[in-house]
């Protein structure tokens, strides 16, 4: 199968998106953005054995690479619209491509984004780069840099599941319901797309958690030139994570495990009611886990005792 046949068979599904004036097949795609909107653009690359293990099924790889890109757009408070896919493969494996394409289109449908182009190349290792474009009204986007002192820090969903899921994918057969749930949290992450858009005008700053709660909170606070405090005992931990891992392992996954793709955001206390309403509407927990402070450090406490946490992901319990 040559490159053109491959693109035609696996990446040319028509989706009746009126905003796509010209999709896959020409030198470039033509899109028609919603009037009056700004475009938000982001790119993420996933490399086999770096960002996902080689045992991950191709349909999950396809799904995941779309979801993690939508998550970046969600963290900006924007609506994801169009993606391009740069695909690097060691060989043409039709079965693999079929499954990968199914997973990719499944996620594209779920998040209402259209695949409008890409590039296909050959190399030793599987690498997938998705570029995504979203839309947001002028001055509505949520950036990392606008947090203020004394604002509260919130997080959606639960933390640590995906890191535990990755651990299970690599080291266990994962047969219990709890194990399956955790593995799914890694292989099929949920981009908090609707919540991100609902947070426009509510959150002052936001980031999606891809590198771990502690590291990503630090990134947001650094952009805002501030510090903060995380109440580690308040971190939302799923029932499934509690079933399988002890407290120390859970906290380690929750604080340093990446790949959760939950949204971390700051907001003033006056917005609490609105935040509860958003949590209720989308049926996703939103938990207050910390506070923004006027210094440059990010401290952590567990049950009112300060704990040391370093960037290598080690937790030091002080007594
Ligand atoms: P060119 O030679 O002009 O770069 P290509 O032959 O690489 O074009 O691609 C032909 C068409 O197929 C283009 O519209 C391109 O955007 C699209 N395309 C290539 N690879 C992919 C892919 N993996 N997924 C989706 N579209 C693709
Ligand atoms: Mg090309």
CSV table of C-alpha atoms in Angstrom, one decimal, residues 88-205:
chain,number,residue,atom,x,y,z
A,88,UNK,CA,5.6,8.3,11.7
A,89,UNK,CA,5.6,4.5,11.5
A,90,UNK,CA,8.2,1.8,11.0
A,91,UNK,CA,6.1,-0.1,8.5
A,92,UNK,CA,2.6,-0.3,7.0
A,93,UNK,CA,0.6,-2.6,9.2
A,94,UNK,CA,-3.0,-2.5,8.0
A,95,UNK,CA,-4.5,-4.0,11.1
A,96,UNK,CA,-2.6,-1.6,13.3
A,97,UNK,CA,-3.7,1.4,11.1
A,98,UNK,CA,-7.3,0.3,11.1
A,99,UNK,CA,-7.4,0.1,14.9
A,100,UNK,CA,-5.5,3.3,15.3
A,101,UNK,CA,-7.7,5.1,12.9
A,102,UNK,CA,-10.9,3.8,14.7
A,103,UNK,CA,-9.6,5.1,18.1
A,104,UNK,CA,-8.6,8.4,16.6
A,105,UNK,CA,-12.0,9.0,14.9
A,106,UNK,CA,-13.8,7.8,18.0
A,107,UNK,CA,-12.1,10.5,20.1
A,108,UNK,CA,-12.6,13.0,17.3
A,109,UNK,CA,-16.3,12.4,17.3
A,110,UNK,CA,-16.5,12.5,21.1
A,111,UNK,CA,-14.8,15.9,21.2
A,112,UNK,CA,-16.3,17.2,18.0
A,113,UNK,CA,-13.0,17.8,16.2
A,114,UNK,CA,-12.3,17.2,12.5
A,115,UNK,CA,-9.1,15.7,11.1
A,116,UNK,CA,-8.2,18.0,8.2
A,117,UNK,CA,-4.7,16.9,7.2
A,118,UNK,CA,-1.4,15.6,8.2
A,119,UNK,CA,1.8,14.0,7.0
A,120,UNK,CA,2.9,10.3,6.8
A,121,UNK,CA,6.5,9.3,7.1
A,122,UNK,CA,8.6,6.2,7.9
A,123,UNK,CA,11.1,5.7,10.7
A,124,UNK,CA,12.1,3.1,13.3
A,125,UNK,CA,9.9,4.3,16.2
A,126,UNK,CA,6.2,5.2,16.2
A,127,UNK,CA,5.7,8.9,16.7
A,128,UNK,CA,2.5,10.8,16.5
A,129,UNK,CA,2.2,14.6,16.4
A,130,UNK,CA,-1.2,16.2,16.5
A,131,UNK,CA,-1.6,19.9,16.0
A,132,UNK,CA,-4.9,21.2,17.2
A,133,UNK,CA,-6.7,24.5,16.6
A,134,UNK,CA,-9.5,25.7,18.8
A,135,UNK,CA,-11.6,28.8,19.1
A,136,UNK,CA,-12.3,31.3,21.8
A,137,UNK,CA,-13.9,34.7,22.0
A,138,UNK,CA,-11.4,37.6,22.4
A,139,UNK,CA,-10.3,38.2,26.0
A,140,UNK,CA,-12.0,35.0,27.2
A,141,UNK,CA,-9.1,32.6,27.1
A,142,UNK,CA,-7.7,31.3,30.4
A,143,UNK,CA,-3.9,31.5,30.6
A,144,UNK,CA,-1.5,30.3,33.2
A,145,UNK,CA,-0.3,33.7,34.2
A,146,UNK,CA,-3.2,35.6,35.7
A,147,UNK,CA,-3.5,34.0,39.1
A,148,UNK,CA,-3.5,36.4,42.1
A,149,UNK,CA,-2.5,36.0,45.7
A,150,UNK,CA,-5.0,34.5,48.1
A,151,UNK,CA,-7.0,32.9,45.3
A,152,UNK,CA,-8.0,29.2,45.8
A,153,UNK,CA,-6.5,26.3,43.8
A,154,UNK,CA,-9.0,23.8,42.4
A,155,UNK,CA,-8.7,20.5,40.5
A,156,UNK,CA,-11.3,18.5,38.5
A,157,UNK,CA,-11.9,14.8,38.8
A,158,UNK,CA,-9.4,12.6,40.6
A,159,UNK,CA,-5.6,12.5,40.7
A,160,UNK,CA,-3.1,9.7,40.3
A,161,UNK,CA,-5.3,7.2,38.4
A,162,UNK,CA,-3.5,7.4,35.1
A,163,UNK,CA,0.0,6.9,36.6
A,164,UNK,CA,-1.3,3.9,38.6
A,165,UNK,CA,-3.0,2.7,35.4
A,166,UNK,CA,0.3,2.9,33.5
A,167,UNK,CA,2.0,1.0,36.3
A,168,UNK,CA,-0.6,-1.7,36.0
A,169,UNK,CA,-0.5,-1.8,32.2
A,170,UNK,CA,3.2,-2.5,32.4
A,171,UNK,CA,3.4,-4.7,35.4
A,172,UNK,CA,0.0,-6.6,35.8
A,173,UNK,CA,-2.6,-8.4,33.8
A,174,UNK,CA,-5.1,-6.0,35.3
A,175,UNK,CA,-8.1,-8.2,35.7
A,176,UNK,CA,-10.1,-6.6,38.5
A,177,UNK,CA,-12.7,-3.9,37.8
A,178,UNK,CA,-10.6,-1.4,39.8
A,179,UNK,CA,-7.5,-2.2,37.8
A,180,UNK,CA,-9.4,-1.9,34.5
A,181,UNK,CA,-10.7,1.5,35.6
A,182,UNK,CA,-7.2,2.8,36.3
A,183,UNK,CA,-5.7,1.4,33.1
A,184,UNK,CA,-8.5,3.1,31.2
A,185,UNK,CA,-7.7,6.4,32.8
A,186,UNK,CA,-4.3,6.1,31.2
A,187,UNK,CA,-5.3,4.7,27.8
A,188,UNK,CA,-8.5,6.8,27.3
A,189,UNK,CA,-8.0,10.1,29.2
A,190,UNK,CA,-10.9,12.4,29.4
A,191,UNK,CA,-10.2,15.9,28.3
A,192,UNK,CA,-12.3,18.3,30.5
A,193,UNK,CA,-13.5,20.1,27.4
A,194,UNK,CA,-16.9,21.4,28.6
A,195,UNK,CA,-15.6,22.3,32.1
A,196,UNK,CA,-12.7,24.3,30.5
A,197,UNK,CA,-15.1,26.4,28.4
A,198,UNK,CA,-17.5,26.8,31.4
A,199,UNK,CA,-14.5,28.2,33.4
A,200,UNK,CA,-14.1,31.3,31.2
A,201,UNK,CA,-14.9,34.3,33.4
A,202,UNK,CA,-14.6,32.1,36.5
A,203,UNK,CA,-11.0,30.8,36.6
A,204,UNK,CA,-8.2,33.3,36.6
A,205,UNK,CA,-5.6,30.8,35.5
